[in-house]
Coordinates of N, CA and C in Angstrom, one line a residue:
M1 N -30.4 -79.9 -52.6 CA -31.6 -80.4 -51.9 C -31.8 -79.6 -50.6
P2 N -33.1 -79.5 -50.2 CA -33.4 -78.8 -49.0 C -32.9 -79.5 -47.8
I3 N -32.6 -78.7 -46.7 CA -32.2 -79.3 -45.4 C -33.5 -79.8 -44.7
T4 N -33.4 -81.1 -44.3 CA -34.5 -81.7 -43.6 C -34.2 -82.2 -42.2
T5 N -32.8 -82.2 -41.9 CA -32.3 -82.8 -40.7 C -31.2 -82.1 -40.1
A6 N -31.2 -81.9 -38.8 CA -30.1 -81.3 -38.1 C -29.4 -82.4 -37.2
I7 N -28.1 -82.5 -37.3 CA -27.4 -83.5 -36.5 C -26.4 -82.8 -35.6
F8 N -26.4 -83.0 -34.3 CA -25.5 -82.3 -33.4 C -24.4 -83.2 -32.9
D9 N -23.2 -82.7 -32.8 CA -22.2 -83.3 -32.0 C -22.6 -83.0 -30.5
M10 N -21.8 -83.6 -29.6 CA -22.1 -83.4 -28.2 C -21.0 -82.7 -27.3
D11 N -19.9 -83.3 -27.1 CA -18.9 -82.8 -26.2 C -18.3 -81.5 -26.8
G12 N -18.3 -80.4 -26.0 CA -17.8 -79.2 -26.5 C -18.8 -78.3 -27.3
L13 N -19.9 -78.9 -27.7 CA -20.9 -78.2 -28.5 C -22.2 -78.0 -27.6
L14 N -22.7 -79.1 -27.1 CA -23.9 -79.0 -26.2 C -23.5 -78.7 -24.8
I15 N -22.4 -79.3 -24.3 CA -22.0 -79.2 -22.9 C -20.5 -78.9 -22.9
D16 N -20.1 -78.1 -21.9 CA -18.7 -77.7 -21.8 C -17.9 -78.8 -21.1
S17 N -17.8 -79.9 -21.9 CA -17.1 -81.1 -21.3 C -15.7 -81.3 -21.7
E18 N -15.2 -80.6 -22.7 CA -13.8 -80.9 -23.2 C -12.8 -80.6 -22.1
P19 N -12.9 -79.5 -21.3 CA -12.0 -79.4 -20.2 C -12.0 -80.6 -19.2
L20 N -13.2 -81.2 -19.0 CA -13.4 -82.3 -18.1 C -12.7 -83.6 -18.7
W21 N -12.8 -83.8 -20.0 CA -12.1 -84.9 -20.7 C -10.5 -84.7 -20.5
H22 N -10.1 -83.4 -20.7 CA -8.7 -83.1 -20.5 C -8.2 -83.4 -19.1
E23 N -9.0 -83.0 -18.1 CA -8.7 -83.3 -16.7 C -8.7 -84.8 -16.5
A24 N -9.6 -85.5 -17.0 CA -9.7 -87.0 -16.8 C -8.5 -87.7 -17.4
F25 N -8.1 -87.2 -18.6 CA -6.9 -87.8 -19.2 C -5.7 -87.6 -18.3
L26 N -5.5 -86.4 -17.8 CA -4.3 -86.2 -17.0 C -4.4 -86.9 -15.7
E27 N -5.6 -87.1 -15.1 CA -5.7 -87.8 -13.8 C -5.4 -89.3 -14.0
A28 N -5.9 -89.8 -15.1 CA -5.7 -91.3 -15.4 C -4.3 -91.6 -15.7
L29 N -3.5 -90.6 -16.1 CA -2.1 -90.9 -16.4 C -1.2 -90.2 -15.4
S30 N -1.7 -89.8 -14.2 CA -0.9 -89.0 -13.2 C 0.2 -89.8 -12.7
E31 N 0.1 -91.2 -12.6 CA 1.1 -92.0 -12.0 C 2.4 -92.0 -12.9
W32 N 2.3 -91.6 -14.1 CA 3.4 -91.5 -15.0 C 3.9 -90.0 -15.2
N33 N 3.3 -89.1 -14.4 CA 3.6 -87.7 -14.4 C 3.5 -87.0 -15.8
I34 N 2.4 -87.4 -16.5 CA 2.2 -86.9 -17.8 C 1.5 -85.5 -17.7
T35 N 2.0 -84.6 -18.6 CA 1.4 -83.3 -18.7 C 1.0 -83.1 -20.2
M36 N 0.0 -82.3 -20.4 CA -0.4 -82.0 -21.8 C -1.0 -80.6 -21.8
S37 N -0.5 -79.7 -22.6 CA -1.0 -78.4 -22.7 C -2.4 -78.4 -23.4
E38 N -3.1 -77.3 -23.2 CA -4.4 -77.1 -23.8 C -4.3 -77.2 -25.4
A39 N -3.2 -76.6 -25.9 CA -3.0 -76.6 -27.4 C -2.7 -78.0 -27.8
E40 N -1.9 -78.8 -27.1 CA -1.7 -80.2 -27.5 C -3.0 -81.0 -27.5
Y41 N -3.8 -80.8 -26.4 CA -5.0 -81.5 -26.3 C -6.0 -81.2 -27.4
A42 N -6.0 -79.9 -27.8 CA -6.9 -79.5 -28.8 C -6.7 -80.2 -30.2
T43 N -5.5 -80.6 -30.4 CA -5.2 -81.3 -31.7 C -5.9 -82.6 -31.9
S44 N -6.4 -83.2 -30.8 CA -7.0 -84.5 -30.8 C -8.5 -84.5 -30.4
V45 N -9.0 -83.3 -30.2 CA -10.4 -83.2 -29.8 C -11.3 -83.8 -31.0
G46 N -12.3 -84.6 -30.6 CA -13.2 -85.2 -31.5 C -12.9 -86.7 -31.8
L47 N -11.7 -87.1 -31.4 CA -11.4 -88.5 -31.5 C -12.0 -89.3 -30.4
R48 N -12.2 -90.6 -30.6 CA -12.5 -91.5 -29.5 C -11.4 -91.6 -28.6
T49 N -11.6 -92.0 -27.3 CA -10.6 -92.1 -26.3 C -9.5 -93.0 -26.7
R50 N -9.9 -94.2 -27.3 CA -8.8 -95.2 -27.6 C -7.9 -94.7 -28.7
E51 N -8.5 -93.9 -29.7 CA -7.6 -93.4 -30.8 C -6.7 -92.3 -30.2
F52 N -7.3 -91.5 -29.3 CA -6.6 -90.4 -28.6 C -5.4 -91.0 -27.9
L53 N -5.6 -92.1 -27.1 CA -4.5 -92.8 -26.4 C -3.5 -93.5 -27.3
Q54 N -4.0 -94.1 -28.4 CA -3.1 -94.7 -29.3 C -2.2 -93.7 -30.0
H55 N -2.6 -92.5 -30.1 CA -1.7 -91.5 -30.6 C -0.7 -91.0 -29.5
W56 N -1.3 -90.7 -28.3 CA -0.5 -89.9 -27.3 C 0.4 -90.8 -26.5
L57 N 0.0 -92.1 -26.2 CA 0.8 -92.9 -25.3 C 2.2 -93.1 -25.8
P58 N 2.4 -93.4 -27.1 CA 3.8 -93.5 -27.6 C 4.6 -92.2 -27.5
V59 N 3.9 -91.1 -27.7 CA 4.5 -89.8 -27.6 C 5.1 -89.6 -26.2
F60 N 4.4 -90.2 -25.2 CA 4.9 -90.1 -23.8 C 5.8 -91.3 -23.4
G61 N 6.1 -92.1 -24.4 CA 6.9 -93.3 -24.1 C 6.2 -94.4 -23.3
L62 N 4.9 -94.5 -23.4 CA 4.1 -95.5 -22.7 C 3.6 -96.6 -23.6
D63 N 3.5 -97.8 -23.1 CA 3.1 -99.0 -23.9 C 1.7 -98.9 -24.3
L64 N 1.4 -99.3 -25.5 CA 0.0 -99.3 -26.0 C -0.8 -100.3 -25.3
K65 N -0.2 -101.3 -24.6 CA -1.0 -102.2 -23.8 C -1.8 -101.6 -22.7
L66 N -1.4 -100.4 -22.4 CA -2.2 -99.6 -21.3 C -3.5 -99.1 -21.8
V67 N -3.7 -99.1 -23.1 CA -4.9 -98.4 -23.7 C -6.2 -98.8 -23.1
P68 N -6.5 -100.2 -23.0 CA -7.8 -100.5 -22.5 C -8.1 -100.1 -21.1
A69 N -7.1 -100.2 -20.2 CA -7.3 -99.9 -18.8 C -7.4 -98.3 -18.6
V70 N -6.6 -97.6 -19.3 CA -6.6 -96.1 -19.2 C -7.9 -95.6 -19.9
D71 N -8.3 -96.2 -20.9 CA -9.6 -95.8 -21.6 C -10.7 -96.0 -20.6
A72 N -10.8 -97.1 -19.9 CA -11.9 -97.4 -19.0 C -11.8 -96.4 -17.8
E73 N -10.6 -96.0 -17.3 CA -10.5 -95.1 -16.2 C -10.9 -93.7 -16.7
I74 N -10.5 -93.3 -17.8 CA -10.9 -91.9 -18.3 C -12.4 -91.8 -18.4
T75 N -13.0 -92.9 -19.0 CA -14.5 -92.9 -19.1 C -15.2 -92.8 -17.7
R76 N -14.7 -93.5 -16.8 CA -15.2 -93.5 -15.4 C -15.1 -92.1 -14.8
L77 N -13.9 -91.5 -15.0 CA -13.6 -90.2 -14.4 C -14.5 -89.1 -15.1
V78 N -14.6 -89.2 -16.4 CA -15.3 -88.1 -17.1 C -16.8 -88.1 -16.8
K79 N -17.4 -89.3 -16.6 CA -18.8 -89.4 -16.2 C -19.0 -88.8 -14.8
E80 N -18.1 -89.0 -13.9 CA -18.2 -88.4 -12.6 C -18.2 -86.9 -12.7
K81 N -17.3 -86.4 -13.5 CA -17.1 -85.0 -13.7 C -18.3 -84.3 -14.3
I82 N -18.8 -85.0 -15.3 CA -20.0 -84.4 -16.0 C -21.2 -84.4 -15.1
K83 N -21.4 -85.5 -14.3 CA -22.5 -85.5 -13.4 C -22.5 -84.4 -12.4
T84 N -21.3 -83.9 -12.0 CA -21.3 -82.9 -11.0 C -21.0 -81.5 -11.5
R85 N -20.3 -81.4 -12.7 CA -19.8 -80.1 -13.2 C -20.2 -79.8 -14.6
G86 N -20.8 -80.7 -15.3 CA -21.2 -80.4 -16.7 C -22.2 -79.3 -16.8
Q87 N -21.9 -78.4 -17.7 CA -22.8 -77.2 -17.9 C -23.2 -77.1 -19.4
L88 N -24.5 -76.9 -19.6 CA -25.1 -76.7 -20.9 C -24.5 -75.4 -21.4
L89 N -24.0 -75.4 -22.7 CA -23.4 -74.2 -23.3 C -24.5 -73.2 -23.7
P90 N -24.1 -71.9 -23.8 CA -25.1 -70.9 -24.1 C -25.6 -71.1 -25.5
G91 N -26.9 -70.9 -25.7 CA -27.6 -71.0 -27.0 C -28.1 -72.3 -27.4
V92 N -27.8 -73.4 -26.6 CA -28.2 -74.7 -27.0 C -29.7 -74.9 -27.0
P93 N -30.4 -74.6 -26.0 CA -31.9 -74.8 -26.0 C -32.5 -74.0 -27.2
E94 N -32.1 -72.8 -27.3 CA -32.6 -71.9 -28.4 C -32.4 -72.5 -29.8
T95 N -31.2 -73.0 -30.0 CA -30.8 -73.6 -31.3 C -31.7 -74.8 -31.6
L96 N -31.8 -75.7 -30.6 CA -32.7 -76.8 -30.7 C -34.1 -76.4 -31.1
D97 N -34.6 -75.4 -30.4 CA -36.0 -75.0 -30.6 C -36.1 -74.4 -32.0
K98 N -35.1 -73.7 -32.5 CA -35.1 -73.1 -33.9 C -35.2 -74.2 -34.9
V99 N -34.4 -75.2 -34.9 CA -34.4 -76.2 -35.9 C -35.6 -77.0 -35.9
R100 N -36.1 -77.3 -34.7 CA -37.3 -78.1 -34.6 C -38.6 -77.3 -35.0
S101 N -38.5 -76.0 -34.8 CA -39.7 -75.1 -35.2 C -39.8 -75.1 -36.7
R102 N -38.7 -75.3 -37.4 CA -38.7 -75.3 -38.9 C -39.0 -76.7 -39.4
G103 N -39.4 -77.7 -38.6 CA -39.7 -79.0 -39.0 C -38.6 -79.9 -39.3
L104 N -37.4 -79.5 -38.9 CA -36.2 -80.4 -39.1 C -36.2 -81.5 -38.1
R105 N -35.9 -82.7 -38.6 CA -35.6 -83.8 -37.6 C -34.3 -83.6 -36.9
V106 N -34.1 -84.1 -35.7 CA -33.0 -83.8 -34.9 C -32.3 -85.0 -34.4
G107 N -31.0 -85.1 -34.6 CA -30.2 -86.3 -34.2 C -29.0 -85.8 -33.5
L108 N -28.3 -86.8 -32.8 CA -27.0 -86.6 -32.2 C -26.0 -87.6 -32.7
A109 N -24.8 -87.2 -33.0 CA -23.8 -88.1 -33.5 C -22.5 -87.8 -32.7
S110 N -22.1 -88.7 -31.9 CA -20.9 -88.4 -31.0 C -19.9 -89.6 -31.0
S111 N -18.6 -89.2 -30.8 CA -17.6 -90.2 -30.7 C -17.6 -90.9 -29.3
S112 N -18.3 -90.3 -28.4 CA -18.3 -90.7 -27.0 C -19.0 -92.1 -26.8
P113 N -18.6 -92.9 -25.8 CA -19.4 -94.1 -25.5 C -20.8 -93.7 -25.1
I114 N -21.7 -94.7 -25.4 CA -23.2 -94.4 -25.1 C -23.4 -94.1 -23.6
S115 N -22.6 -94.7 -22.7 CA -22.7 -94.4 -21.3 C -22.4 -92.9 -21.0
V116 N -21.4 -92.4 -21.7 CA -21.1 -91.0 -21.5 C -22.2 -90.1 -22.1
I117 N -22.7 -90.5 -23.3 CA -23.8 -89.7 -23.9 C -25.0 -89.7 -23.0
N118 N -25.4 -90.8 -22.4 CA -26.6 -90.8 -21.5 C -26.3 -90.0 -20.3
T119 N -25.1 -90.1 -19.7 CA -24.8 -89.2 -18.5 C -24.9 -87.7 -18.9
T120 N -24.4 -87.4 -20.1 CA -24.4 -86.0 -20.5 C -25.8 -85.5 -20.7
L121 N -26.6 -86.3 -21.4 CA -28.0 -85.9 -21.7 C -28.8 -85.8 -20.4
D122 N -28.6 -86.7 -19.5 CA -29.2 -86.6 -18.2 C -28.9 -85.3 -17.5
R123 N -27.6 -85.0 -17.4 CA -27.1 -83.8 -16.7 C -27.7 -82.5 -17.4
A124 N -27.7 -82.5 -18.7 CA -28.1 -81.3 -19.5 C -29.7 -81.2 -19.6
G125 N -30.4 -82.2 -19.2 CA -31.8 -82.2 -19.3 C -32.3 -82.4 -20.8
L126 N -31.5 -83.1 -21.5 CA -31.8 -83.3 -23.0 C -32.2 -84.7 -23.3
Q127 N -32.5 -85.6 -22.4 CA -33.0 -86.9 -22.7 C -34.3 -86.7 -23.4
G128 N -34.5 -87.5 -24.5 CA -35.7 -87.4 -25.3 C -35.8 -86.3 -26.3
V129 N -34.8 -85.4 -26.3 CA -34.9 -84.3 -27.3 C -34.5 -84.8 -28.7
F130 N -33.6 -85.7 -28.8 CA -33.1 -86.2 -30.1 C -33.8 -87.4 -30.5
E131 N -34.2 -87.4 -31.8 CA -35.0 -88.5 -32.4 C -34.1 -89.7 -32.5
H132 N -32.8 -89.5 -32.7 CA -31.9 -90.7 -32.8 C -30.6 -90.2 -32.2
V133 N -30.0 -91.1 -31.4 CA -28.6 -90.9 -30.9 C -27.7 -91.9 -31.4
A134 N -26.6 -91.5 -32.1 CA -25.6 -92.4 -32.7 C -24.3 -92.2 -32.0
S135 N -23.7 -93.3 -31.5 CA -22.4 -93.3 -30.9 C -21.4 -94.1 -31.8
A136 N -20.2 -93.6 -31.9 CA -19.2 -94.3 -32.7 C -18.4 -95.3 -31.8
E137 N -18.9 -95.5 -30.6 CA -18.2 -96.4 -29.6 C -17.8 -97.7 -30.3
D138 N -18.7 -98.4 -31.0 CA -18.4 -99.7 -31.5 C -18.2 -99.8 -33.0
L139 N -18.1 -98.6 -33.6 CA -17.8 -98.6 -35.1 C -16.4 -98.9 -35.4
P140 N -16.1 -99.4 -36.6 CA -14.7 -99.7 -36.9 C -13.9 -98.4 -36.9
F141 N -14.5 -97.3 -37.3 CA -13.8 -96.0 -37.3 C -14.7 -94.9 -36.7
A142 N -14.1 -94.0 -36.0 CA -14.9 -92.8 -35.5 C -14.4 -91.5 -36.2
K143 N -15.0 -90.4 -35.8 CA -14.5 -89.1 -36.4 C -13.0 -89.0 -36.4
P144 N -12.4 -88.6 -37.4 CA -12.9 -87.9 -38.6 C -13.5 -88.7 -39.7
H145 N -13.7 -90.0 -39.5 CA -14.4 -90.8 -40.4 C -15.9 -90.4 -40.4
P146 N -16.6 -90.4 -41.5 CA -18.0 -89.9 -41.5 C -19.1 -90.9 -41.0
Q147 N -18.7 -92.2 -40.7 CA -19.7 -93.2 -40.5 C -20.7 -92.9 -39.4
V148 N -20.4 -92.3 -38.3 CA -21.3 -92.0 -37.3 C -22.4 -91.0 -37.8
Y149 N -22.0 -90.1 -38.6 CA -22.9 -89.1 -39.2 C -23.8 -89.8 -40.2
L150 N -23.3 -90.7 -41.0 CA -24.0 -91.4 -42.0 C -25.1 -92.3 -41.3
D151 N -24.6 -93.0 -40.2 CA -25.5 -93.8 -39.5 C -26.7 -93.1 -38.9
C152 N -26.4 -91.9 -38.3 CA -27.4 -91.1 -37.7 C -28.4 -90.6 -38.8
A153 N -27.9 -90.1 -39.9 CA -28.8 -89.7 -41.0 C -29.7 -90.8 -41.5
G154 N -29.1 -92.0 -41.7 CA -29.8 -93.2 -42.1 C -31.0 -93.5 -41.2
A155 N -30.7 -93.5 -39.9 CA -31.7 -93.8 -38.9 C -32.8 -92.8 -38.9
L156 N -32.5 -91.6 -39.3 CA -33.5 -90.5 -39.3 C -34.2 -90.5 -40.7
G157 N -33.9 -91.4 -41.6 CA -34.5 -91.4 -42.9 C -34.1 -90.2 -43.8
A158 N -32.9 -89.7 -43.6 CA -32.4 -88.5 -44.4 C -31.3 -88.9 -45.3
V159 N -31.3 -88.3 -46.5 CA -30.1 -88.4 -47.4 C -29.1 -87.4 -46.8
Q160 N -27.8 -87.8 -46.9 CA -26.8 -87.0 -46.2 C -26.7 -85.5 -46.7
V161 N -27.0 -85.3 -48.0 CA -26.9 -83.9 -48.5 C -28.1 -83.0 -48.0
E162 N -29.0 -83.7 -47.3 CA -30.2 -83.0 -46.6 C -29.9 -82.6 -45.2
C163 N -28.7 -82.9 -44.7 CA -28.3 -82.7 -43.3 C -27.5 -81.5 -43.0
L164 N -27.8 -80.9 -41.9 CA -27.0 -79.8 -41.4 C -26.4 -80.2 -40.1
C165 N -25.1 -80.2 -40.0 CA -24.4 -80.7 -38.8 C -23.9 -79.5 -37.9
F166 N -23.8 -79.7 -36.6 CA -23.3 -78.7 -35.7 C -22.1 -79.3 -35.0
E167 N -20.9 -78.7 -35.1 CA -19.7 -79.3 -34.6 C -18.8 -78.2 -33.9
D168 N -17.9 -78.7 -33.1 CA -16.9 -77.8 -32.4 C -15.5 -78.1 -32.7
S169 N -15.2 -79.3 -33.3 CA -13.8 -79.8 -33.5 C -13.5 -79.9 -35.0
F170 N -12.2 -79.9 -35.3 CA -11.8 -80.1 -36.6 C -12.0 -81.5 -37.1
N171 N -11.8 -82.5 -36.2 CA -12.1 -83.9 -36.6 C -13.6 -84.1 -36.9
G172 N -14.4 -83.4 -36.1 CA -15.8 -83.5 -36.4 C -16.2 -82.8 -37.7
L173 N -15.6 -81.6 -38.0 CA -15.9 -80.9 -39.2 C -15.5 -81.8 -40.4
I174 N -14.3 -82.4 -40.4 CA -13.9 -83.3 -41.4 C -14.9 -84.4 -41.6
A175 N -15.4 -85.0 -40.5 CA -16.4 -86.1 -40.6 C -17.7 -85.6 -41.3
A176 N -18.2 -84.5 -40.9 CA -19.4 -83.9 -41.5 C -19.2 -83.6 -43.0
K177 N -18.1 -83.0 -43.4 CA -17.9 -82.7 -44.8 C -17.7 -83.9 -45.6
A178 N -17.0 -84.9 -45.0 CA -16.8 -86.2 -45.7 C -18.1 -86.9 -46.0
A179 N -19.1 -86.7 -45.1 CA -20.4 -87.3 -45.2 C -21.3 -86.5 -46.2
R180 N -20.7 -85.4 -46.8 CA -21.4 -84.5 -47.7 C -22.5 -83.8 -47.1
M181 N -22.3 -83.3 -45.8 CA -23.3 -82.6 -45.1 C -22.8 -81.1 -44.9
R182 N -23.7 -80.2 -44.7 CA -23.4 -78.9 -44.4 C -23.0 -78.8 -42.9
C183 N -22.2 -77.9 -42.5 CA -21.7 -77.9 -41.2 C -21.5 -76.4 -40.6
V184 N -22.1 -76.2 -39.4 CA -21.9 -75.1 -38.6 C -20.9 -75.4 -37.6
I185 N -19.8 -74.6 -37.5 CA -18.7 -74.9 -36.6 C -18.7 -73.9 -35.5
V186 N -18.6 -74.3 -34.3 CA -18.5 -73.4 -33.1 C -17.3 -73.8 -32.3
P187 N -16.1 -73.3 -32.7 CA -14.9 -73.7 -32.1 C -14.7 -73.1 -30.7
A188 N -13.8 -73.7 -29.9 CA -13.4 -73.1 -28.6 C -12.7 -71.8 -28.9
P189 N -12.9 -70.8 -27.9 CA -12.3 -69.5 -28.1 C -10.8 -69.5 -28.5
H190 N -10.0 -70.4 -27.8 CA -8.6 -70.3 -28.0 C -8.2 -70.8 -29.4
V191 N -9.1 -71.4 -30.2 CA -8.7 -71.9 -31.6 C -9.7 -71.2 -32.6
F192 N -10.4 -70.2 -32.2 CA -11.4 -69.7 -33.1 C -10.8 -69.1 -34.4
A193 N -9.6 -68.6 -34.3 CA -9.0 -67.9 -35.4 C -8.3 -68.9 -36.4
D194 N -8.3 -70.2 -36.1 CA -7.7 -71.2 -36.9 C -8.3 -71.1 -38.4
A195 N -7.4 -71.1 -39.4 CA -7.8 -71.0 -40.7 C -8.5 -72.2 -41.2
R196 N -8.4 -73.3 -40.6 CA -9.0 -74.6 -41.0 C -10.5 -74.5 -40.9
W197 N -11.1 -73.7 -40.1 CA -12.5 -73.6 -40.0 C -13.1 -73.1 -41.3
G198 N -12.3 -72.6 -42.2 CA -12.8 -72.2 -43.5 C -13.6 -73.2 -44.3
A199 N -13.3 -74.5 -43.9 CA -14.0 -75.6 -44.6 C -15.5 -75.7 -44.2
A200 N -15.9 -75.0 -43.1 CA -17.3 -75.1 -42.7 C -18.1 -74.1 -43.5
D201 N -19.4 -74.3 -43.4 CA -20.4 -73.5 -44.1 C -20.6 -72.2 -43.4
I202 N -20.4 -72.2 -42.0 CA -20.5 -71.0 -41.2 C -19.7 -71.2 -39.9
I203 N -19.1 -70.2 -39.4 CA -18.3 -70.2 -38.2 C -19.0 -69.3 -37.2
L204 N -19.2 -69.8 -36.0 CA -19.9 -68.9 -35.0 C -19.0 -69.0 -33.7
P205 N -18.9 -67.9 -32.9 CA -18.2 -68.0 -31.6 C -19.1 -68.7 -30.6
S206 N -20.4 -68.8 -30.8 CA -21.3 -69.4 -29.8 C -22.6 -69.7 -30.5
L207 N -23.3 -70.7 -30.0 CA -24.6 -71.0 -30.6 C -25.6 -69.9 -30.2
E208 N -25.2 -69.0 -29.4 CA -26.1 -67.8 -29.1 C -26.2 -66.9 -30.4
Q209 N -25.2 -67.0 -31.3 CA -25.2 -66.3 -32.6 C -25.9 -67.1 -33.7
F210 N -26.5 -68.2 -33.4 CA -27.2 -69.0 -34.4 C -28.7 -68.4 -34.4
T211 N -28.8 -67.3 -35.2 CA -30.0 -66.6 -35.2 C -31.0 -67.2 -36.3
D212 N -32.2 -66.7 -36.3 CA -33.1 -67.1 -37.4 C -32.6 -66.7 -38.8
E213 N -31.9 -65.6 -38.8 CA -31.3 -65.1 -40.1 C -30.2 -66.1 -40.6
V214 N -29.4 -66.6 -39.6 CA -28.4 -67.5 -40.0 C -29.0 -68.8 -40.5
L215 N -30.0 -69.3 -39.8 CA -30.7 -70.5 -40.2 C -31.3 -70.3 -41.5
D216 N -32.0 -69.2 -41.8 CA -32.6 -69.0 -43.1 C -31.6 -69.0 -44.2
S217 N -30.4 -68.4 -44.0 CA -29.3 -68.4 -45.0 C -28.9 -69.8 -45.3
L218 N -28.8 -70.7 -44.3 CA -28.4 -72.1 -44.6 C -29.5 -72.9 -45.3
L219 N -30.8 -72.6 -44.9 CA -31.9 -73.4 -45.5 C -32.1 -73.0 -46.9
Q220 N -31.7 -71.8 -47.3 CA -31.9 -71.3 -48.7 C -30.8 -71.7 -49.6
R221 N -29.7 -72.2 -49.1 CA -28.6 -72.7 -50.0 C -28.9 -73.9 -50.7
R222 N -28.4 -74.1 -51.9 CA -28.6 -75.3 -52.7 C -27.3 -75.9 -53.1

C-alpha cells in the first residue's frame, strides 16, 4: 500500500534531549551515588521513565517504592533542561517539509509524558506542526509495544501499513515494526554500527541525509 502518513518519535530524533534525560536520571538519584555509563543508558532509551526505573532501581539495589517520586523528579528536571538547553537536531525542519510537501499526514508518537512533549515542542518551535500528538504516558504499555504508534495512526485515519515512522532507538524501532509500519532509524553516533538496526527500512546518520531520493525510494516500495 502507498505511504500516506509520517509519524515521528521525539526525544533523540527531533531534539537532542537524550543526554538531558541521562543527566536528569543521575541527578534524581544522586543521593544514592548512582552512576550509569552512556552505554548502559543507551540500552533503555525509548522506554517510559517508570519502566526505565523499574528495570534499573533493582540493579542498583534500590526499592521499587521509589519509582513514583523519582519519576516525578526526573520529569521536573528534564523539562527544566529542555527549556534552557534543548536543541533541534539537524535536518528536522527540512524532513518535515519534505514529507508534508508530498501530501503525507504528519503525527508524533512519544513515550514521554504530554507535559514533556509540550515543553519540547515549545522549545523547538514545533507546536502546531503535527496533526496529532500521541503520548504513551497513560497507556498500559509503551514502546517497544506498538500501541502508541497504532493510536497515532488511527487518529490520523491511516492504516498502519501506510505509515512511515522515524525513530532513533531500538525500542522505538521494535514498536514501529510491530505495528507493521516502515521505519527510518537515525541512531546516536556511538551506537550507529549496531547490527540491530538492520531491522529498519533505512539507516541514516542524521536527518540531514533524508534526501528527496531517499523519500522517493521509500514511497515507491510496496
